[in-house]
Short mmCIF file of C-alpha atoms in Angstrom, two decimals:
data_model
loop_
_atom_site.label_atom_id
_atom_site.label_comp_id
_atom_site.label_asym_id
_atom_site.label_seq_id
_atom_site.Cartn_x
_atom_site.Cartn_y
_atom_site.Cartn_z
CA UNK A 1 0.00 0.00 0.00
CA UNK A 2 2.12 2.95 -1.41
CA UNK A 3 -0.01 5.10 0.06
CA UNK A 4 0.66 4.55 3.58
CA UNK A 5 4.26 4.01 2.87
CA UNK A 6 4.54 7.49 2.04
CA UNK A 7 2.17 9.06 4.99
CA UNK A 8 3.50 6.52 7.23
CA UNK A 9 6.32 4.24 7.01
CA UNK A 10 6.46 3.03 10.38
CA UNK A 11 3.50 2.23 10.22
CA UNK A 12 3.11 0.37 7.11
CA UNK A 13 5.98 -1.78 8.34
CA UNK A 14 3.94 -3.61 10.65
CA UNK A 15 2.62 -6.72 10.08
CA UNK A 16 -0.96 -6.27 9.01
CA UNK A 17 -2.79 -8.81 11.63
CA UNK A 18 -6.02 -9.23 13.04
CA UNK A 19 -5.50 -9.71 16.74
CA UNK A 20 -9.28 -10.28 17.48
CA UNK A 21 -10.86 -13.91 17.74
CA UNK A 22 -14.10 -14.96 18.31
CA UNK A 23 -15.97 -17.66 20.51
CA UNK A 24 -15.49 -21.13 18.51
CA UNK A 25 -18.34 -21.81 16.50
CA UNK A 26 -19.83 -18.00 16.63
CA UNK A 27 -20.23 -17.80 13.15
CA UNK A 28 -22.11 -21.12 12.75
CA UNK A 29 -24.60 -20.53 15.40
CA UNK A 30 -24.86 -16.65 14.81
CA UNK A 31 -27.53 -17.08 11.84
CA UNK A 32 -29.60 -19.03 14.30
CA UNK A 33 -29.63 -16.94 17.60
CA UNK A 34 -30.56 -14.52 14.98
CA UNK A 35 -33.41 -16.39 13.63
CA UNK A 36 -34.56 -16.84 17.35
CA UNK A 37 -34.93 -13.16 17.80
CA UNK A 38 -36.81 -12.56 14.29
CA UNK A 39 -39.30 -14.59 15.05
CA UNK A 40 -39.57 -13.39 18.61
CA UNK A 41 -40.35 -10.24 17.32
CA UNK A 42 -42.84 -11.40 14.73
CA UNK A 43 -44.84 -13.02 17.73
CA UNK A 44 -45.44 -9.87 19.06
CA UNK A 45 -46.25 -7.99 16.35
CA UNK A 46 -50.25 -7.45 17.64
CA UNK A 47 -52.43 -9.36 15.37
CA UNK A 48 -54.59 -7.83 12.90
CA UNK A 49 -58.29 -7.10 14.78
CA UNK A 50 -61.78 -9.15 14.07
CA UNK A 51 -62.70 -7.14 10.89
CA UNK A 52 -66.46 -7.70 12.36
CA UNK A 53 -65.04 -5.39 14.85
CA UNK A 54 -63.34 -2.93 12.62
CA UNK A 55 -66.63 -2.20 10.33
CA UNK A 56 -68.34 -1.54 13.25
CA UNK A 57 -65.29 1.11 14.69
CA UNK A 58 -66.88 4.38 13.18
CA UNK A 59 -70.52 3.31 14.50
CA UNK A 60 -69.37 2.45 18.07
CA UNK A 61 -67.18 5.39 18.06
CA UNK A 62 -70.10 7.76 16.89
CA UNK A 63 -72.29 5.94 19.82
CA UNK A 64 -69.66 6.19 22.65
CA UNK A 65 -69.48 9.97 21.51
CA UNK A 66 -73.04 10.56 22.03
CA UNK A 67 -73.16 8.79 25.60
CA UNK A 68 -69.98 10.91 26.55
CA UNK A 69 -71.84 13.76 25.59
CA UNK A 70 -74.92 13.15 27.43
CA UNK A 71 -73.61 11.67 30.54
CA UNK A 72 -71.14 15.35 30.29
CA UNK A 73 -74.79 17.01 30.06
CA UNK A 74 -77.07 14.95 32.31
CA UNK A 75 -74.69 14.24 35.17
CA UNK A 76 -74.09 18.10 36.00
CA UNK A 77 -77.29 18.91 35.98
CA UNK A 78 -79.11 16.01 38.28
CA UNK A 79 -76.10 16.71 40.90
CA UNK A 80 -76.40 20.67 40.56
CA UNK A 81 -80.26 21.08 40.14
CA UNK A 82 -81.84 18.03 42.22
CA UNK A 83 -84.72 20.30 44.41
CA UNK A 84 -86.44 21.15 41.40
CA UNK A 85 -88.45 18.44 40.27
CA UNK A 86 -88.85 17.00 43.93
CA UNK A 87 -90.42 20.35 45.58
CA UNK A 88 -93.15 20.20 42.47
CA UNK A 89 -94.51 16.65 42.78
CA UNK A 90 -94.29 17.11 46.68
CA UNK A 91 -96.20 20.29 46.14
CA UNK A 92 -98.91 18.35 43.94
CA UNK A 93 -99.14 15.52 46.29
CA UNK A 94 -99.84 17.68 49.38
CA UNK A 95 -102.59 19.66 47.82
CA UNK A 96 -104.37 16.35 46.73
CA UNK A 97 -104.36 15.37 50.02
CA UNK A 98 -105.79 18.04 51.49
CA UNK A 99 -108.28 18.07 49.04
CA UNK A 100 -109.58 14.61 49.81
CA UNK A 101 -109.32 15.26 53.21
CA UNK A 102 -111.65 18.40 53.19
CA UNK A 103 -114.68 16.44 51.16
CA UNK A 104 -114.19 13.04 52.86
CA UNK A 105 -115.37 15.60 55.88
CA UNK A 106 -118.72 17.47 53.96
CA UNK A 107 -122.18 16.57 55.07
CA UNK A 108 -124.35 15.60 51.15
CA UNK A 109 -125.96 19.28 51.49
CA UNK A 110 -122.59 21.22 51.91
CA UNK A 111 -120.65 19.05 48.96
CA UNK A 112 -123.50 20.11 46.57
CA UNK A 113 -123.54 23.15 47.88
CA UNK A 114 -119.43 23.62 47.18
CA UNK A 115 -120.08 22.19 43.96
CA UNK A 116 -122.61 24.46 42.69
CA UNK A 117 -119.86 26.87 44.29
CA UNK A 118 -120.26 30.27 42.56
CA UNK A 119 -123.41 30.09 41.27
CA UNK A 120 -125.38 29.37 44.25
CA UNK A 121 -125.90 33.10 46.06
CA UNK A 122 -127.94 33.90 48.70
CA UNK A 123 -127.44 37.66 49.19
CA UNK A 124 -131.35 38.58 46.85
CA UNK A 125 -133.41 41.79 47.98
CA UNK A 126 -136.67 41.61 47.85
CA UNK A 127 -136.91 43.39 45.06
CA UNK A 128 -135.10 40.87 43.28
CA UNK A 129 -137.63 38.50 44.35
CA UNK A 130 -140.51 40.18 43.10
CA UNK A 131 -139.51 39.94 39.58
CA UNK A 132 -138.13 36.66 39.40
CA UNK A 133 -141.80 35.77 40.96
CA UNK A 134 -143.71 38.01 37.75
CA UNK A 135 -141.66 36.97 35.10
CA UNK A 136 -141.67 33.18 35.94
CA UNK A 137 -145.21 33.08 37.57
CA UNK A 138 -148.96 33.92 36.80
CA UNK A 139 -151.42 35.20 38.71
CA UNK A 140 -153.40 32.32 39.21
CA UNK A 141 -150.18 29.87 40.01
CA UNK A 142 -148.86 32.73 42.43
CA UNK A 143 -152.24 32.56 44.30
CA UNK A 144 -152.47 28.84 44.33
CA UNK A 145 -149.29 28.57 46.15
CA UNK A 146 -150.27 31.72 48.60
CA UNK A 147 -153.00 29.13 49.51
CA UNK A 148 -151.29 26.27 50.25
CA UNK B 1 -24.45 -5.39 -8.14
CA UNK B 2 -23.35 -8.75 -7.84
CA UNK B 3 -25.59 -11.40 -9.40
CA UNK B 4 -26.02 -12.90 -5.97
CA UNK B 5 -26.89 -9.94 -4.54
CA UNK B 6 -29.71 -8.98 -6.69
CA UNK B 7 -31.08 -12.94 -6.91
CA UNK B 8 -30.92 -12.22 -2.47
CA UNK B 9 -32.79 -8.80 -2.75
CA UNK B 10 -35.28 -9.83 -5.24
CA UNK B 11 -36.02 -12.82 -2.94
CA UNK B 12 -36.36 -10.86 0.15
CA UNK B 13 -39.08 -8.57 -1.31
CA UNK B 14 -40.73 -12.02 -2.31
CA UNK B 15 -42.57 -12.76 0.38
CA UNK B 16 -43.11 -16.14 -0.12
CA UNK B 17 -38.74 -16.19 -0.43
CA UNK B 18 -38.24 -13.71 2.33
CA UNK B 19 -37.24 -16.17 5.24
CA UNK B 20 -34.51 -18.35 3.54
CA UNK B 21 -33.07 -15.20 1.23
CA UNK B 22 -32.49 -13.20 4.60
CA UNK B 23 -31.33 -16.39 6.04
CA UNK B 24 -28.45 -16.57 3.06
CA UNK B 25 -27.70 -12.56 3.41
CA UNK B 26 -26.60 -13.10 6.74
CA UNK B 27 -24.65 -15.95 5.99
CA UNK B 28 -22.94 -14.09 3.44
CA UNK B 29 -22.34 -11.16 5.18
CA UNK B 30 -21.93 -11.73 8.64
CA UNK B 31 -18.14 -11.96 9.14
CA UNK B 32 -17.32 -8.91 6.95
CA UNK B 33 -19.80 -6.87 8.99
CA UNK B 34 -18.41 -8.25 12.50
CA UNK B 35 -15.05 -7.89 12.15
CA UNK B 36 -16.12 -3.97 10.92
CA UNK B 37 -18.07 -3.81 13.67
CA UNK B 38 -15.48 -5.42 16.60
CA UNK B 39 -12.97 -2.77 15.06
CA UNK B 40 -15.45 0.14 16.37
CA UNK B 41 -16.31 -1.96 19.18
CA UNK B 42 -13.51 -3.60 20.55
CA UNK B 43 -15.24 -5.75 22.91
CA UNK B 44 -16.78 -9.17 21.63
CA UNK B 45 -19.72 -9.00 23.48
CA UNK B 46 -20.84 -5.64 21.89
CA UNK B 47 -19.79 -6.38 18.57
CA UNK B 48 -22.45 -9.53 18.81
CA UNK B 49 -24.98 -7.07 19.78
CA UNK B 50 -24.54 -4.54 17.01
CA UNK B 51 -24.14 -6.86 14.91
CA UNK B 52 -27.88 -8.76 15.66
CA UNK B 53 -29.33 -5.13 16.24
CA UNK B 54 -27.63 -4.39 12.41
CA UNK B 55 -29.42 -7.42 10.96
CA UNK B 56 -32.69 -6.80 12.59
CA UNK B 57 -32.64 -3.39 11.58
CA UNK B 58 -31.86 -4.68 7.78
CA UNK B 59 -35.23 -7.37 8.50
CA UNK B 60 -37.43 -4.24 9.13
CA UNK B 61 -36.11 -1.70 6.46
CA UNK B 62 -35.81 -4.17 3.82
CA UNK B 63 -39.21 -2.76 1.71
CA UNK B 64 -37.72 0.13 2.20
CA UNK B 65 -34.16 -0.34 0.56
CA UNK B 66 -33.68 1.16 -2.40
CA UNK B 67 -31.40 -0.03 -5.77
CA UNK B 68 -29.75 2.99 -6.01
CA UNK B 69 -26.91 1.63 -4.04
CA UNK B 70 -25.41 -2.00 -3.37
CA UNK B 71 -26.66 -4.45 -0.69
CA UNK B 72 -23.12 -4.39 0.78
CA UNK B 73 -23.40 -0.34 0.70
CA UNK B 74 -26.01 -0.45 2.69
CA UNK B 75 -25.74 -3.03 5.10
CA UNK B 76 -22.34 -1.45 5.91
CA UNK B 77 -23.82 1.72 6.50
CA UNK B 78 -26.01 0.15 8.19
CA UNK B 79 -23.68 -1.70 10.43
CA UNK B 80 -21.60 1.86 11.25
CA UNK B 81 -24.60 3.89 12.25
CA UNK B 82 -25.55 0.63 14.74
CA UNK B 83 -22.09 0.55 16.23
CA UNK B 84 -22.07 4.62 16.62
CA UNK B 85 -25.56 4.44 18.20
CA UNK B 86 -24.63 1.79 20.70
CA UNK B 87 -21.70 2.85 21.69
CA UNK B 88 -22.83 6.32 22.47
CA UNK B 89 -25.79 4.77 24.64
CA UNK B 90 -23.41 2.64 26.71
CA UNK B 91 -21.16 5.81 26.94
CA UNK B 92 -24.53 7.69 28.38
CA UNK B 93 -25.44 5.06 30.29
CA UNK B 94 -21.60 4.95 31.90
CA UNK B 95 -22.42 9.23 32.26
CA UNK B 96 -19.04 9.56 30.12
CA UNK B 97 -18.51 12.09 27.79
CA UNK B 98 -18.81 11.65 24.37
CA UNK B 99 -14.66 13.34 24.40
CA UNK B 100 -13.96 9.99 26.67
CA UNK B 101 -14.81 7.16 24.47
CA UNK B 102 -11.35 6.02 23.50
CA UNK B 103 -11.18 5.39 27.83
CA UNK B 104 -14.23 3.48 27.57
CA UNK B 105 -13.02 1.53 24.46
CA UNK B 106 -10.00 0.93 25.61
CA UNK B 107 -10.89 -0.73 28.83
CA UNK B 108 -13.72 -2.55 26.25
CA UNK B 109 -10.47 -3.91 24.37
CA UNK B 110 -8.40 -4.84 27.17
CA UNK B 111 -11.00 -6.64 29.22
CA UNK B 112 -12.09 -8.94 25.94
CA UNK B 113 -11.30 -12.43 26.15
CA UNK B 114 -11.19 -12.46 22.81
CA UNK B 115 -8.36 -10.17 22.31
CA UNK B 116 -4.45 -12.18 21.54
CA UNK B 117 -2.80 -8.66 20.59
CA UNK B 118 0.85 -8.69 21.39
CA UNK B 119 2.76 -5.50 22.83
CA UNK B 120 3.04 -3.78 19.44
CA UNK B 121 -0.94 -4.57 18.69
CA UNK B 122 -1.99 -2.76 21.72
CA UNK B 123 0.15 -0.26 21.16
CA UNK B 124 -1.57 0.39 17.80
CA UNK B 125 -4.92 0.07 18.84
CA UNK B 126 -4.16 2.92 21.67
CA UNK B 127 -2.85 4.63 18.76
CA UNK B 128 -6.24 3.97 16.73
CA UNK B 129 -8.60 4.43 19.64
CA UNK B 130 -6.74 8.06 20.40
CA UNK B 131 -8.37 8.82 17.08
CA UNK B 132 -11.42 11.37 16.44
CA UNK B 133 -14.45 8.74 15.41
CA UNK B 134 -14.86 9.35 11.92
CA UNK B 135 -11.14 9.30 11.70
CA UNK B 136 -11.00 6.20 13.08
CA UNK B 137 -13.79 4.86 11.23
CA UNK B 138 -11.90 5.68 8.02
CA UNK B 139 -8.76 4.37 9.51
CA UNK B 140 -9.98 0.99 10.16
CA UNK B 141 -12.18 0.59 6.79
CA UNK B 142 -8.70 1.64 4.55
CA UNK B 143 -6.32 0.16 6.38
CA UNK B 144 -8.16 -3.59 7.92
CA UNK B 145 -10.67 -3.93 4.73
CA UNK B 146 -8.41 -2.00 1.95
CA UNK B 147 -11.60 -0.83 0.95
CA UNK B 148 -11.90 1.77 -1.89
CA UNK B 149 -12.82 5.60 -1.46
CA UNK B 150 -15.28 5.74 -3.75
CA UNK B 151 -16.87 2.42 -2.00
CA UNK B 152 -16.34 4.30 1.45
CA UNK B 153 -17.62 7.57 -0.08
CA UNK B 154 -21.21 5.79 -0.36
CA UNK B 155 -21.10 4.29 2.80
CA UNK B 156 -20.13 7.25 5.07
CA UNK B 157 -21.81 10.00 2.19
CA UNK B 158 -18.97 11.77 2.01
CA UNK B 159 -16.85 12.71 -0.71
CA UNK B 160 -13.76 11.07 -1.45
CA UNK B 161 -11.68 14.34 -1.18
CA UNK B 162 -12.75 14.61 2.76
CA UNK B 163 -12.38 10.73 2.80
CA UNK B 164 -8.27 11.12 1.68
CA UNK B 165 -7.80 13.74 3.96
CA UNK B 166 -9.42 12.08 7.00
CA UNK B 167 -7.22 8.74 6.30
CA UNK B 168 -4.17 10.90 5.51
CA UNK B 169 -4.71 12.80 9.42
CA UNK B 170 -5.60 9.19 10.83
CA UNK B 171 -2.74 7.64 9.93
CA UNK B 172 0.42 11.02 10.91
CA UNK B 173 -1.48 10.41 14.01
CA UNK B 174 -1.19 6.56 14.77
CA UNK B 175 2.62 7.16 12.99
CA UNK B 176 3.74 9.69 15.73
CA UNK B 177 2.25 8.02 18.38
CA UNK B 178 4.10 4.41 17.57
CA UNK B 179 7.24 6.58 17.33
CA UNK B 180 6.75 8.52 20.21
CA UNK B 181 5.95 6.15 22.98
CA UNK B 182 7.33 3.11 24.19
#
């Protein structure tokens, strides 16, 4: 190698040896250990999914998108605004019952009485009397019942 | 490209062929990539490492290899870009500079079973491991594997002008040093 003769010629004096050895055999068995590892690594490689699975991936994702979305929604506002709803059907309930309570305790006179409620009045003159008596009544009936 | 070499990569992108024409890559090229490896190495034990983490790389990346240079192009650039990555993870791992790797390879070399170097070998390697890594990279390709510039220029991407120069530096270095010290 002229060229190292002229850069170097101590150097290119020196016996050119390789003073590195191997294990006996490496080279025989190296292809092997190697082989070993390959198909380690091919084992786990993950395996391709259930293709059932992957048509259904957009679907499922859409549907586990609209449950996130309503339990983000629904959740906040049952644990923020619980009173609400309770207070009205307690409300309802209690009027009901006092309801009952009041015509489970009326004589027959008084219920029909209640329900006739505004129309039944008592407060008439005697005025008012008069002419409901002429315009519904004739002489003769009027008379009759004078009589009896 | 040799024949064989196209016959191996046309194979491996068969996949039907893939298995046995990997299998007969690294039978053909598993001793000239170790002993390329063990020179940046030192150590046995690390060279074997590289050296299965060089081939495993080449099983992934082999769709991805492209004609426009040579299988044994490749696979040694391969192999030098495996050996600089490991080493500089063991050197992190040891929390030594990346200045104090000829230290770290040193006591690599001389604690390798493997190693029969007489006094004038381990002088030498001290001589090659005092070397910057690139220049010792293009040390040990020109003057173990006599491999061409040009050859060297597509493994390391560099040009051949910067390739001369590097070897030329490399070896006035491991020259004075042999001189120098006893």
């Amino acid at each position: 190698m002229d060229e190292l003769k002229n850069i170097a010629p101590e150097l290119s004096k020196l016996e050119k040896v390789n003073p590195f050895r191997t294990p006996d055999q490496y080279f025989d068995d190296f292809s092997a250990r190697l082989q070993m590892r390959i198909e380690a690594e091919k084992q786990t490689v993950v395996p391709q999914k259930n293709r059932f699975i992957q048509f259904l991936k957009p679907a499922l994702g859409l549907a586990a998108s609209f449950a996130l979305i309503f339990l983000l929604v629904y959740v906040p506002l049952k644990t923020f605004m619980p009173g609400q709803e309770n207070t009205v059907a307690e409300v309802t309930e209690t009027e009901d019952l006092n309801l009952m309570n009041v015509i489970e305790h009326l004589d027959e006179s008084s219920f029909i009485s209640l329900l006739n409620g505004s129309d039944y009045n008592t407060d008439f003159t005697e005025e008012d009397l008069t002419l409901y008596v002429s315009a519904n009544f004739n002489d003769y009936e009027i008379f009759e019942n004078l009589d009896n | 490209m040799p024949e064989t070499d196209q016959k191996i990569i046309a194979d491996l992108k068969d996949a039907g062929k893939r298995d046995l024409a990997f299998h007969v890559l690294v039978k053909t090229y598993q001793e000239r990539l170790y002993w390329h490896i063990r020179k940046m190495a030192m150590n046995h034990d690390d060279a074997d490492d590289i050296l299965q983490n060089t081939f495993m790389k080449v099983w992934r990346s082999i769709d991805s290899f492209r004609e426009e240079s040579s299988l044994y192009t490749w696979l040694y650039r391969i192999a030098t870009n495996e050996s600089i990555t490991f080493l500089n993870s063991k050197k992190k791992k040891n929390l030594m500079s990346l200045n104090e790797d000829n230290e770290y390879l040193m006591d690599n070399l001389m604690s390798d079973p493997y190693f029969d170097g007489d006094e004038i070998q381990i002088k030498l390697q001290k001589a090659i491991l005092r070397l910057p890594e690139k220049q010792r990279i293009v040390f040990n390709l020109r003057y173990y594997e006599e491999m061409k510039y040009e050859e060297m220029a597509k493994v390391l991407e560099t040009s051949v002008g910067a390739l001369k120069a590097s070897f030329h530096h490399a070896a006035k270095k491991v020259e004075k040093y042999i001189r120098n010290t006893d």
